[in-house]
GROMACS .gro file of C-alpha atoms in nm:
model
  323
    1MET     CA    1   1.136   0.539  -3.273
    2GLU     CA    2   1.469   0.382  -3.190
    3LYS     CA    3   1.517   0.193  -2.863
    4LEU     CA    4   1.719   0.413  -2.631
    5ASN     CA    5   2.006   0.280  -2.424
    6LEU     CA    6   1.911   0.339  -2.061
    7THR     CA    7   2.165   0.207  -1.813
    8PRO     CA    8   1.993   0.051  -1.507
    9VAL     CA    9   1.959   0.314  -1.239
   10GLU     CA   10   2.173   0.121  -0.991
   11ASP     CA   11   2.473   0.206  -1.209
   12THR     CA   12   2.417   0.579  -1.179
   13THR     CA   13   2.219   0.628  -0.859
   14SER     CA   14   2.284   0.412  -0.556
   15ASP     CA   15   1.970   0.553  -0.395
   16VAL     CA   16   1.709   0.817  -0.462
   17GLY     CA   17   1.899   1.145  -0.456
   18GLU     CA   18   2.251   1.000  -0.485
   19THR     CA   19   2.422   1.042  -0.819
   20ASN     CA   20   2.731   0.927  -1.005
   21GLU     CA   21   2.902   1.252  -1.100
   22SER     CA   22   3.128   1.075  -1.352
   23ALA     CA   23   2.839   0.956  -1.571
   24GLU     CA   24   2.823   1.133  -1.907
   25LYS     CA   25   2.510   1.305  -2.032
   26PRO     CA   26   2.330   1.076  -2.280
   27ASP     CA   27   2.296   1.195  -2.641
   28PHE     CA   28   1.917   1.184  -2.623
   29VAL     CA   29   1.927   1.431  -2.330
   30LYS     CA   30   2.145   1.664  -2.532
   31LYS     CA   31   1.891   1.631  -2.814
   32ILE     CA   32   1.602   1.733  -2.586
   33GLU     CA   33   1.795   2.025  -2.440
   34ASN     CA   34   1.845   2.155  -2.795
   35PHE     CA   35   1.474   2.157  -2.874
   36ASP     CA   36   1.324   2.502  -2.935
   37ILE     CA   37   1.088   2.560  -2.639
   38ASN     CA   38   0.902   2.824  -2.844
   39ASN     CA   39   0.846   2.591  -3.137
   40LEU     CA   40   0.806   2.237  -3.005
   41SER     CA   41   0.676   1.991  -3.261
   42PRO     CA   42   0.450   1.692  -3.189
   43GLU     CA   43   0.754   1.478  -3.264
   44ASN     CA   44   0.951   1.661  -2.991
   45ILE     CA   45   0.677   1.589  -2.737
   46GLU     CA   46   0.657   1.228  -2.852
   47PHE     CA   47   1.032   1.190  -2.807
   48MET     CA   48   1.020   1.325  -2.449
   49ASN     CA   49   0.727   1.098  -2.364
   50HIS     CA   50   0.924   0.806  -2.501
   51ILE     CA   51   1.218   0.885  -2.272
   52ILE     CA   52   0.986   0.906  -1.969
   53GLN     CA   53   0.833   0.570  -2.058
   54ASP     CA   54   1.173   0.406  -2.091
   55VAL     CA   55   1.292   0.542  -1.755
   56PHE     CA   56   0.974   0.418  -1.588
   57ARG     CA   57   1.002   0.072  -1.743
   58GLU     CA   58   1.367   0.036  -1.643
   59ASN     CA   59   1.338   0.161  -1.287
   60PHE     CA   60   0.990   0.177  -1.134
   61PRO     CA   61   0.750  -0.100  -1.021
   62VAL     CA   62   0.471   0.019  -1.250
   63ASP     CA   63   0.252  -0.200  -1.471
   64SER     CA   64   0.341  -0.174  -1.841
   65GLU     CA   65  -0.020  -0.100  -1.934
   66ILE     CA   66  -0.008   0.216  -1.720
   67ILE     CA   67   0.323   0.329  -1.869
   68ASP     CA   68   0.190   0.271  -2.222
   69LYS     CA   69  -0.084   0.528  -2.156
   70ILE     CA   70   0.145   0.820  -2.068
   71PRO     CA   71   0.173   0.973  -2.420
   72ASP     CA   72  -0.204   0.959  -2.475
   73ARG     CA   73  -0.269   1.125  -2.138
   74MET     CA   74  -0.010   1.403  -2.180
   75ARG     CA   75  -0.141   1.748  -2.283
   76ILE     CA   76   0.105   2.034  -2.335
   77VAL     CA   77  -0.097   2.357  -2.341
   78GLU     CA   78  -0.059   2.734  -2.328
   79ASN     CA   79  -0.141   2.928  -2.011
   80GLU     CA   80  -0.499   3.025  -2.103
   81GLU     CA   81  -0.598   2.665  -2.170
   82PHE     CA   82  -0.411   2.551  -1.861
   83VAL     CA   83  -0.603   2.791  -1.635
   84ARG     CA   84  -0.933   2.679  -1.786
   85LEU     CA   85  -0.857   2.311  -1.729
   86LEU     CA   86  -0.733   2.382  -1.376
   87GLU     CA   87  -1.055   2.562  -1.290
   88GLU     CA   88  -1.257   2.272  -1.431
   89ASP     CA   89  -1.053   2.036  -1.216
   90GLY     CA   90  -1.135   2.242  -0.906
   91GLY     CA   91  -0.779   2.198  -0.784
   92ASP     CA   92  -0.526   2.427  -0.618
   93THR     CA   93  -0.534   2.758  -0.803
   94ASP     CA   94  -0.172   2.823  -0.701
   95ILE     CA   95  -0.059   2.549  -0.939
   96ASP     CA   96   0.104   2.702  -1.244
   97SER     CA   97   0.329   2.438  -1.404
   98GLY     CA   98   0.133   2.115  -1.431
   99PHE     CA   99  -0.113   1.875  -1.271
  100TYR     CA  100  -0.275   1.537  -1.319
  101ASN     CA  101  -0.655   1.534  -1.333
  102PRO     CA  102  -0.781   1.188  -1.228
  103LYS     CA  103  -1.140   1.273  -1.328
  104LEU     CA  104  -1.043   1.347  -1.688
  105ASP     CA  105  -0.746   1.110  -1.669
  106GLN     CA  106  -0.520   1.377  -1.820
  107ILE     CA  107  -0.171   1.504  -1.746
  108VAL     CA  108  -0.177   1.880  -1.814
  109VAL     CA  109   0.147   2.078  -1.844
  110ASN     CA  110   0.167   2.456  -1.890
  111ILE     CA  111   0.435   2.520  -2.149
  112SER     CA  112   0.408   2.897  -2.091
  113MET     CA  113   0.569   2.856  -1.747
  114HIS     CA  114   0.881   2.681  -1.879
  115HIS     CA  115   1.175   2.864  -2.029
  116ASN     CA  116   1.362   2.566  -2.172
  117PRO     CA  117   1.289   2.205  -2.275
  118GLY     CA  118   1.480   2.055  -1.980
  119ALA     CA  119   1.250   2.226  -1.732
  120LEU     CA  120   0.946   2.119  -1.935
  121PHE     CA  121   1.069   1.760  -1.936
  122SER     CA  122   1.110   1.773  -1.557
  123THR     CA  123   0.746   1.878  -1.509
  124MET     CA  124   0.627   1.613  -1.756
  125PHE     CA  125   0.824   1.355  -1.557
  126HIS     CA  126   0.687   1.483  -1.222
  127GLU     CA  127   0.325   1.470  -1.338
  128SER     CA  128   0.377   1.128  -1.499
  129LEU     CA  129   0.486   1.001  -1.157
  130HIS     CA  130   0.154   1.123  -1.011
  131PHE     CA  131  -0.033   0.956  -1.297
  132ALA     CA  132   0.151   0.625  -1.251
  133SER     CA  133   0.121   0.610  -0.873
  134ILE     CA  134  -0.247   0.709  -0.866
  135ASN     CA  135  -0.332   0.449  -1.127
  136SER     CA  136  -0.125   0.192  -0.935
  137GLY     CA  137  -0.341   0.251  -0.626
  138ALA     CA  138  -0.067   0.401  -0.409
  139GLY     CA  139  -0.188   0.587  -0.101
  140PHE     CA  140   0.001   0.917  -0.108
  141ASN     CA  141  -0.132   0.988  -0.456
  142GLY     CA  142  -0.485   0.864  -0.406
  143GLY     CA  143  -0.778   0.945  -0.186
  144PHE     CA  144  -0.736   0.873   0.184
  145CYS     CA  145  -1.005   0.859   0.449
  146TYR     CA  146  -0.843   0.806   0.786
  147PRO     CA  147  -1.057   0.566   0.991
  148GLY     CA  148  -1.169   0.701   1.327
  149VAL     CA  149  -1.078   1.059   1.242
  150GLY     CA  150  -1.323   1.332   1.148
  151GLU     CA  151  -1.628   1.303   1.370
  152ASN     CA  152  -1.486   1.477   1.676
  153GLU     CA  153  -1.180   1.648   1.533
  154THR     CA  154  -1.142   2.017   1.455
  155ASP     CA  155  -1.127   2.151   1.101
  156GLU     CA  156  -0.773   2.266   1.178
  157PHE     CA  157  -0.663   1.911   1.261
  158ILE     CA  158  -0.824   1.767   0.948
  159GLY     CA  159  -0.663   2.043   0.744
  160GLU     CA  160  -0.320   1.956   0.887
  161LEU     CA  161  -0.386   1.587   0.818
  162ASP     CA  162  -0.462   1.665   0.454
  163GLU     CA  163  -0.156   1.890   0.438
  164GLY     CA  164   0.063   1.610   0.573
  165VAL     CA  165  -0.054   1.380   0.294
  166ARG     CA  166   0.007   1.657   0.037
  167VAL     CA  167   0.359   1.717   0.168
  168MET     CA  168   0.444   1.347   0.147
  169ARG     CA  169   0.295   1.326  -0.202
  170GLU     CA  170   0.471   1.628  -0.350
  171GLY     CA  171   0.794   1.589  -0.157
  172MET     CA  172   0.841   1.226  -0.259
  173THR     CA  173   0.737   1.299  -0.618
  174HIS     CA  174   0.982   1.584  -0.656
  175ASN     CA  175   1.267   1.402  -0.481
  176ILE     CA  176   1.225   1.115  -0.729
  177THR     CA  177   1.201   1.364  -1.017
  178ARG     CA  178   1.523   1.540  -0.918
  179ALA     CA  179   1.709   1.212  -0.869
  180TYR     CA  180   1.617   1.079  -1.211
  181VAL     CA  181   1.600   1.394  -1.425
  182MET     CA  182   1.917   1.559  -1.295
  183GLY     CA  183   2.098   1.266  -1.130
  184TYR     CA  184   2.018   0.978  -1.363
  185LEU     CA  185   1.958   1.145  -1.699
  186LYS     CA  186   2.198   1.437  -1.631
  187PHE     CA  187   1.975   1.722  -1.745
  188ASP     CA  188   2.125   2.061  -1.664
  189PRO     CA  189   1.968   2.202  -1.345
  190GLN     CA  190   1.707   2.471  -1.407
  191SER     CA  191   1.536   2.700  -1.158
  192GLU     CA  192   1.199   2.541  -1.241
  193MET     CA  193   1.333   2.204  -1.119
  194PHE     CA  194   1.375   2.327  -0.761
  195GLY     CA  195   1.015   2.372  -0.650
  196TYR     CA  196   0.873   2.215  -0.337
  197GLU     CA  197   1.195   2.282  -0.142
  198PRO     CA  198   1.039   2.251   0.208
  199GLU     CA  199   0.847   1.938   0.107
  200CYS     CA  200   1.161   1.784  -0.042
  201LEU     CA  201   1.371   1.850   0.268
  202VAL     CA  202   1.111   1.702   0.502
  203THR     CA  203   1.040   1.388   0.298
  204ASP     CA  204   1.407   1.333   0.225
  205ALA     CA  205   1.475   1.338   0.600
  206ILE     CA  206   1.187   1.097   0.662
  207TRP     CA  207   1.284   0.843   0.396
  208GLY     CA  208   1.660   0.864   0.448
  209ALA     CA  209   1.654   0.563   0.680
  210PHE     CA  210   1.469   0.342   0.434
  211SER     CA  211   1.596   0.140   0.141
  212ARG     CA  212   1.530   0.231  -0.220
  213ASP     CA  213   1.293  -0.066  -0.252
  214GLU     CA  214   1.092   0.054   0.049
  215LYS     CA  215   1.064   0.402  -0.099
  216MET     CA  216   0.950   0.264  -0.434
  217GLN     CA  217   0.697   0.037  -0.264
  218ALA     CA  218   0.554   0.321  -0.055
  219TYR     CA  219   0.526   0.552  -0.355
  220PHE     CA  220   0.401   0.316  -0.624
  221GLU     CA  221   0.251   0.012  -0.453
  222ALA     CA  222   0.138   0.057  -0.092
  223PRO     CA  223  -0.215   0.186  -0.023
  224MET     CA  224  -0.219   0.440   0.260
  225GLU     CA  225  -0.398   0.192   0.484
  226LEU     CA  226  -0.099  -0.044   0.473
  227LEU     CA  227   0.136   0.239   0.567
  228ARG     CA  228  -0.094   0.332   0.856
  229VAL     CA  229  -0.096  -0.024   0.990
  230ARG     CA  230   0.282  -0.051   0.962
  231VAL     CA  231   0.346   0.273   1.148
  232GLU     CA  232   0.086   0.219   1.421
  233SER     CA  233   0.175  -0.145   1.485
  234ALA     CA  234   0.536  -0.043   1.548
  235PHE     CA  235   0.424   0.150   1.855
  236GLU     CA  236   0.168  -0.081   2.011
  237GLU     CA  237   0.191  -0.444   2.118
  238ASN     CA  238  -0.100  -0.671   2.015
  239TYR     CA  239  -0.210  -0.406   1.767
  240ASP     CA  240  -0.563  -0.441   1.627
  241VAL     CA  241  -0.567  -0.325   1.262
  242ASP     CA  242  -0.937  -0.240   1.294
  243ARG     CA  243  -0.877  -0.001   1.584
  244PRO     CA  244  -0.654   0.290   1.476
  245ASN     CA  245  -0.454   0.432   1.767
  246GLY     CA  246  -0.398   0.775   1.610
  247VAL     CA  247  -0.021   0.747   1.576
  248PHE     CA  248  -0.026   0.766   1.197
  249ALA     CA  249  -0.259   1.065   1.194
  250ASP     CA  250  -0.031   1.239   1.442
  251CYS     CA  251   0.266   1.161   1.219
  252LEU     CA  252   0.098   1.321   0.919
  253VAL     CA  253   0.010   1.628   1.121
  254ASP     CA  254   0.372   1.648   1.239
  255VAL     CA  255   0.483   1.631   0.875
  256ALA     CA  256   0.261   1.931   0.794
  257ARG     CA  257   0.387   2.130   1.091
  258ASN     CA  258   0.751   2.045   1.022
  259THR     CA  259   0.707   2.159   0.663
  260LYS     CA  260   0.569   2.492   0.781
  261GLN     CA  261   0.864   2.524   1.019
  262ILE     CA  262   1.109   2.436   0.741
  263ARG     CA  263   0.953   2.695   0.512
  264ASN     CA  264   0.994   2.964   0.778
  265ALA     CA  265   1.345   2.844   0.858
  266LEU     CA  266   1.446   2.856   0.490
  267ASN     CA  267   1.321   3.214   0.464
  268SER     CA  268   1.518   3.301   0.776
  269TRP     CA  269   1.828   3.131   0.632
  270LYS     CA  270   1.800   3.340   0.315
  271GLU     CA  271   1.763   3.659   0.519
  272ASN     CA  272   2.017   3.591   0.795
  273GLY     CA  273   2.252   3.333   0.646
  274ASP     CA  274   2.197   3.097   0.940
  275PRO     CA  275   2.102   2.734   0.852
  276ALA     CA  276   2.065   2.627   1.218
  277PRO     CA  277   1.682   2.648   1.230
  278VAL     CA  278   1.658   2.421   0.925
  279GLU     CA  279   1.892   2.168   1.083
  280ASP     CA  280   1.689   2.176   1.405
  281VAL     CA  281   1.373   2.068   1.221
  282LEU     CA  282   1.555   1.795   1.028
  283ARG     CA  283   1.715   1.670   1.352
  284ASN     CA  284   1.372   1.625   1.511
  285ILE     CA  285   1.245   1.435   1.208
  286ARG     CA  286   1.543   1.202   1.202
  287HIS     CA  287   1.507   1.123   1.572
  288ALA     CA  288   1.143   1.028   1.520
  289VAL     CA  289   1.217   0.812   1.215
  290GLY     CA  290   1.509   0.647   1.392
  291LEU     CA  291   1.281   0.558   1.683
  292PHE     CA  292   1.032   0.404   1.441
  293VAL     CA  293   1.299   0.185   1.277
  294VAL     CA  294   1.438   0.077   1.616
  295ARG     CA  295   1.089  -0.019   1.734
  296GLU     CA  296   1.035  -0.224   1.419
  297VAL     CA  297   1.357  -0.409   1.489
  298GLU     CA  298   1.257  -0.469   1.851
  299ASN     CA  299   0.915  -0.598   1.743
  300GLY     CA  300   1.072  -0.835   1.492
  301ASP     CA  301   0.913  -0.658   1.194
  302ARG     CA  302   1.247  -0.554   1.049
  303THR     CA  303   1.582  -0.731   1.031
  304LEU     CA  304   1.893  -0.521   0.989
  305SER     CA  305   2.198  -0.655   0.809
  306GLU     CA  306   2.540  -0.515   0.895
  307GLU     CA  307   2.506  -0.286   0.594
  308ASP     CA  308   2.161  -0.172   0.713
  309GLU     CA  309   2.293  -0.103   1.063
  310GLU     CA  310   2.581   0.100   0.925
  311SER     CA  311   2.343   0.293   0.701
  312LEU     CA  312   2.111   0.366   0.994
  313ARG     CA  313   2.402   0.485   1.210
  314ASP     CA  314   2.518   0.712   0.928
  315TYR     CA  315   2.163   0.846   0.900
  316LEU     CA  316   2.130   0.923   1.270
  317GLU     CA  317   2.487   1.007   1.371
  318PRO     CA  318   2.492   1.376   1.273
  319TYR     CA  319   2.171   1.431   1.467
  320LEU     CA  320   2.232   1.235   1.786
  321VAL     CA  321   2.216   1.439   2.103
  322GLU     CA  322   2.532   1.415   2.310
  323GLU     CA  323   2.475   1.312   2.672
   0.00000   0.00000   0.00000
């Protein structure tokens, strides 16, 4: 297959979620969008896998050996086979578009739930991100056992902790998917590309104060334990990494609760046309993240350039409370 010309992402997206509207749609995207979703050939699937591999190689800190495996791990199946594999996986039965099964080491995508090849490509890309991050050892996409939590905590708290990890995992995955499928590659937006709306809003608000490199590191490279230590040490002097102080667990629980609030607020917005409840939740998140960054600066764990300071002010300014 010919080598495709993929412009480095910095030329088309200055950050995850920011796009260059003047960029033209590449010919290979037009080719994919013209595939017949009801009669996809093995060559069509191979071509889409090839595009995903090229985007990953050009833009993400993922080992080449992992990227090379994507086509062999990708299974495009009809709904009946998808349901069977999902039940074998023992995963969330509400999933209907695709999932990655670490036990079988397979990416499974339900073609029956996609009405056009662009939407199918988006799900293939999304699940390939899960595959790459899990196999890179990143925390949000791997197993996480929070030290010091579980023995004396309620099932409700543990459930919220797990939900917080899920929100971060799916929200970050889908924000990256949107940025690269629609922003970078210029696929036409499809309704199937706009899932995980509450998760996307919450994680976008959380990571808005961080650089692209920090987001990529957190998603692809940093085990959850490193993220825990970074967050907790920002709020405690002389922090002992072997003695969790609970701040990170509380943060994950807050993520879960904020996502539930966002979901309710979005429903209210649709019914009443009032976005204020959504903005209230995002304001609270941005205040908390801003406090974290400021504490890192005070502790000497982060140095802000003039550009970083301006970016942080822009991030916080719309949400600052007037005295």
